[in-house]
XYZ file of C-alpha atoms in Angstrom:
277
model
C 15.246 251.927 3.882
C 15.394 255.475 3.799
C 18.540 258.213 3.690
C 16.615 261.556 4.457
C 19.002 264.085 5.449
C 17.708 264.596 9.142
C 20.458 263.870 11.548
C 19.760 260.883 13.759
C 20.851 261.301 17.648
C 23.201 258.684 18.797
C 20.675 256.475 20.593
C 19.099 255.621 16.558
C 22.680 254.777 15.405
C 23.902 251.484 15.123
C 27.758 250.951 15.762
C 29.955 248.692 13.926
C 31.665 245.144 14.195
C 34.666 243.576 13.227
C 34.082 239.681 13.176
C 36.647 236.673 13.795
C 34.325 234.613 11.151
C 35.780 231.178 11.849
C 37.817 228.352 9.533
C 34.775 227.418 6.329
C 31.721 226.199 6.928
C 31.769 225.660 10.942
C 27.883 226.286 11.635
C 26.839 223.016 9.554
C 30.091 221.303 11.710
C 28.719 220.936 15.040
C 29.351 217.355 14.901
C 32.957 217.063 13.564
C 33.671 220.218 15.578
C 32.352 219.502 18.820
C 32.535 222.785 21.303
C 35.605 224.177 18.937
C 32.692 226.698 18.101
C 30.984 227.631 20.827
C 32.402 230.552 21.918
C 32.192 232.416 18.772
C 28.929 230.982 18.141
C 27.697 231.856 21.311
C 29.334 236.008 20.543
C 27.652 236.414 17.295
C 24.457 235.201 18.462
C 24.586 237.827 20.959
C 25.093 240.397 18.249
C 21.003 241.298 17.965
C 20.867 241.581 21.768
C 23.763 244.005 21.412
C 22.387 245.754 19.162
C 18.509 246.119 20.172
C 16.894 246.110 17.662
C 16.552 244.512 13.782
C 18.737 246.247 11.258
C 17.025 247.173 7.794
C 19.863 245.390 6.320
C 23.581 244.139 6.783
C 26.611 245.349 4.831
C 28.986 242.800 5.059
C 32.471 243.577 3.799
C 34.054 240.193 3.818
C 37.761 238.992 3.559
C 36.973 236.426 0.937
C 36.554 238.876 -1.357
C 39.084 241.469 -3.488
C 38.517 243.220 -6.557
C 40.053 245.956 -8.798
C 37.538 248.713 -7.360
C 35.270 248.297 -4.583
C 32.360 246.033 -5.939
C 28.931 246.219 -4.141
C 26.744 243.098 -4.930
C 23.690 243.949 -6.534
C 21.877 240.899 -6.735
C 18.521 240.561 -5.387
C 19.183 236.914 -4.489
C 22.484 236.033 -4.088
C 23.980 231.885 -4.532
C 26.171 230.452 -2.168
C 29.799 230.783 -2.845
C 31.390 227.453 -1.630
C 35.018 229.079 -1.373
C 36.694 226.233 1.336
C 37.997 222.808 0.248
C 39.070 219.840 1.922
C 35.065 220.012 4.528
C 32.492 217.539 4.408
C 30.230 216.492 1.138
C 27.025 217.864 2.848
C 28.987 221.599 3.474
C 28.983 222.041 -0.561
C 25.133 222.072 -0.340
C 24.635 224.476 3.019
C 21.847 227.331 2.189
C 21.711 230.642 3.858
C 18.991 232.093 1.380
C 18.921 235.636 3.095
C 16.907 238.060 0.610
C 20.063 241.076 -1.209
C 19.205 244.195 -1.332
C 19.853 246.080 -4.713
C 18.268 249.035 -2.920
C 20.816 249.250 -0.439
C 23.733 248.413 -3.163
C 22.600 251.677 -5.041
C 22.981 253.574 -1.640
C 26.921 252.364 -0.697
C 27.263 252.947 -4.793
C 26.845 256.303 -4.220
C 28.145 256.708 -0.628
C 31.713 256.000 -2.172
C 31.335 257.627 -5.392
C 30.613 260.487 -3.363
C 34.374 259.789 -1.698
C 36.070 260.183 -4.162
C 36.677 255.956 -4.455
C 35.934 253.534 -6.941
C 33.380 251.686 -7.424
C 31.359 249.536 -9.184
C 28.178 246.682 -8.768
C 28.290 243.438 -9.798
C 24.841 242.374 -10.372
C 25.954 238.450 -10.093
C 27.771 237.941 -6.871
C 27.113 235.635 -4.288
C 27.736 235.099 -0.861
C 31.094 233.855 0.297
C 31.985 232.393 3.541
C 33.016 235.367 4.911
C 28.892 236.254 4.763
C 27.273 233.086 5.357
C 29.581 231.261 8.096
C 28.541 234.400 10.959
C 25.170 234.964 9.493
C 24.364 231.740 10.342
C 24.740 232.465 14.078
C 24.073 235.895 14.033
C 20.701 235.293 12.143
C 19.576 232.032 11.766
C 16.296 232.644 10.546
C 18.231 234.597 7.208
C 15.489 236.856 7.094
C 17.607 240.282 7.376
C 18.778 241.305 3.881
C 22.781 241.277 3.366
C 24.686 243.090 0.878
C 28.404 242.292 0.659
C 30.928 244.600 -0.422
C 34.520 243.994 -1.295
C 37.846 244.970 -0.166
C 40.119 246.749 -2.938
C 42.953 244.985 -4.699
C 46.369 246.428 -2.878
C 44.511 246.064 0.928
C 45.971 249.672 1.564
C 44.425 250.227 4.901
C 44.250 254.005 4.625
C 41.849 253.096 1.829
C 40.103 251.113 3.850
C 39.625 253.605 6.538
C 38.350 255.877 4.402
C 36.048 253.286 2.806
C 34.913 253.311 6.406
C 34.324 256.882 6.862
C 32.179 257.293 3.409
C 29.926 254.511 4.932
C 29.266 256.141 8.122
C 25.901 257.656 7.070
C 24.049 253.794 7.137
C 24.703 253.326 10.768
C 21.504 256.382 10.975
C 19.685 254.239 8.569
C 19.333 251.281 10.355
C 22.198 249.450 8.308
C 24.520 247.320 10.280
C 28.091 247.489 8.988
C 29.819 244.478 10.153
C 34.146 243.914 8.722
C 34.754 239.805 8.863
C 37.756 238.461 8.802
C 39.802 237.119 11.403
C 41.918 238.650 13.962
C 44.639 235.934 13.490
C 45.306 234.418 10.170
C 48.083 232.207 9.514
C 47.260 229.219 7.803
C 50.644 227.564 8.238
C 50.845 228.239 11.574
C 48.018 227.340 13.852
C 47.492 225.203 16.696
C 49.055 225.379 20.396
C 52.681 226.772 19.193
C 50.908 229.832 17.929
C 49.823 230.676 20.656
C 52.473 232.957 21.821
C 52.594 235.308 18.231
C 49.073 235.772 18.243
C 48.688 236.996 21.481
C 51.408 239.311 21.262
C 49.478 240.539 17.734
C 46.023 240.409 19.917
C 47.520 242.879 23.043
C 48.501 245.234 20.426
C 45.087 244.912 18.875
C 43.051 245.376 22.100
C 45.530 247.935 22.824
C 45.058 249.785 19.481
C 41.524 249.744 19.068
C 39.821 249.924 22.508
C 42.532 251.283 24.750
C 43.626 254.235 22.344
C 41.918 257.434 21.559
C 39.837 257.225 18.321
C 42.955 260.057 16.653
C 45.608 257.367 18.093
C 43.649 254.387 16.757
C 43.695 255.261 13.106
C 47.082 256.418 13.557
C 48.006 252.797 15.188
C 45.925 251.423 12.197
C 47.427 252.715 10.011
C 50.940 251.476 10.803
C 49.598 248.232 11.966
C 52.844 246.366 10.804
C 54.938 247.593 13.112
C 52.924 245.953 15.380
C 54.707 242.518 17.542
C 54.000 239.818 15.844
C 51.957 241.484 13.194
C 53.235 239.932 9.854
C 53.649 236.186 11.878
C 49.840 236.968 12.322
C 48.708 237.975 9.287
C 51.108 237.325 6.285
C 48.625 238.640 3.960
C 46.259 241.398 5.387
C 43.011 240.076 4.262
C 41.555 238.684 7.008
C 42.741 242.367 8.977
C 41.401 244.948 6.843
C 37.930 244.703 7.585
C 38.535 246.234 10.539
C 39.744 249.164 9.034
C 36.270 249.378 7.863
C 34.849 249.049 10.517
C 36.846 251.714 12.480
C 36.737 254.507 9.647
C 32.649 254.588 10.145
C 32.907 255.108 13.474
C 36.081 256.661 14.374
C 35.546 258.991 16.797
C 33.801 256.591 18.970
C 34.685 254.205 21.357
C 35.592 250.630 21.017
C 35.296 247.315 22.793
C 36.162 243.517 22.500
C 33.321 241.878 22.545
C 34.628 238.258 21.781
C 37.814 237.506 23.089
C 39.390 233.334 23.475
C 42.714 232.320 24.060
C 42.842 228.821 23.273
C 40.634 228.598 19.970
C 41.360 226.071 17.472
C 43.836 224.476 20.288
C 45.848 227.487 21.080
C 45.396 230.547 19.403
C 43.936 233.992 20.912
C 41.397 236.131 18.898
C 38.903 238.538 19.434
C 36.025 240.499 17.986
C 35.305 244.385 18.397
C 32.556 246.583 18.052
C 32.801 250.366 17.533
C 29.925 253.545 18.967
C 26.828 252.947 20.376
């Protein structure tokens, strides 16, 4: 991977993606789930074709993961991170045994240092299900290198859209920066009779994001609460802020919903967005 300082014309850069990751280990559920699935299965397997080419590497900022400072993982080979309960025996021994990249953890190190935000790398962490659940469809083969990064203890999205911003450089060095949470997340409320809050939350979203100049979508972002439905969707931001990231490294560019069901899980609507290029 290299970061010369020659600037890279928009054709070379890569845009960005926030992910609806899916409930745990789905991928190794294709018999309990049935076609549940296949949707977003079928969406982030499209994600090379979208793309055109390999990435060097993926930085992954996941919901399942919050710490004090923004903490890059470091390790060269990072374990699996079993982070679900109540799945199947055989989903507490899934693999994805995609090489880390302590190369590329140096480089984002840096990248926010040089922002002004903290930061630190811990040299143990694994991957979550955040990482491995997508990855799985995205890249079955696990044979592109993945470096997760966390969100920062507070979830203040202006943060987080910064975050985004300092980033922006590894989308010209062939480093795909992909957000993954989920666009709905309310655990206590799924199922057909959520249907109706979380497409109110998703119009706003699609609204927000892809229908909004890139000035009025940070702006929208940034107040996201306000939004209809917006705290019955996400009661805690986690699974949102992501896409803050996402945004803030390419937010002057255009966005578009690239995944987009209204009856997953039995009722629910969600979608996935990807940002430039």
């Amino acid at each position: 991977m290299t970061h010369d300082n020659t600037t890279a014309n928009n054709a070379s850069r890569l845009p960005t993606y926030f992910i609806s990751h899916g409930g745990g280990p789905w991928p190794w559920m294709k018999k309990e789930m049935g076609p549940t699935y296949d949707q977003l299965a079928a969406s982030l397997a499209d994600m090379p074709r979208q793309i055109g080419r390999t990435p060097s590497a993926i930085l992954m900022v996941s919901a399942h993961w919050e710490a004090p400072a923004f903490t890059v993982q470091g390790n060269p080979k990072p374990p699996m991170i079993y982070d679900y309960g109540g799945f199947p025996a055989h989903t507490y021994e899934v693999h994805y045994d995609s090489p880390g990249s302590p190369e590329l953890a140096q480089r984002v190190q840096s990248l926010i240092a040089a922002a002004g935000l903290p930061v630190q790398i811990d040299p143990e962490r694994g991957y979550d299900h955040g990482m491995f659940a997508p990855m799985a469809a995205m890249y079955p083969k696990a044979d592109v290198p993945v470096v997760q990064l966390s969100l920062r203890r507070g979830l203040d999205p202006a943060e987080h859209l910064a975050l985004g911003r300092a980033l922006a450089p590894l989308r010209d060095e062939n480093v795909l920066i992909v957000g993954s949470g989920l666009s709905y997340h309310n655990l206590r409320n799924f199922g057909p009779q959520a249907h109706g809050v979380s497409k109110a939350f998703d119009d706003w979203l699609d609204e927000a994001v892809v229908k909004s100049s890139a000035g009025e979508r940070s702006a929208q972002l940034l107040d996201w609460d306000s939004a209809p439905a917006a705290r019955m969707a996400h009661p805690r931001e986690e699974h949102l802020i992501p896409l803050m990231v996402a945004v803030g490294a390419a937010e002057a560019e255009a966005g578009e919903r690239v995944y987009h069901e209204d009856a997953f899980m039995g009722g629910l609507v969600v979608s996935s967005f990807r940002f430039g290029a």
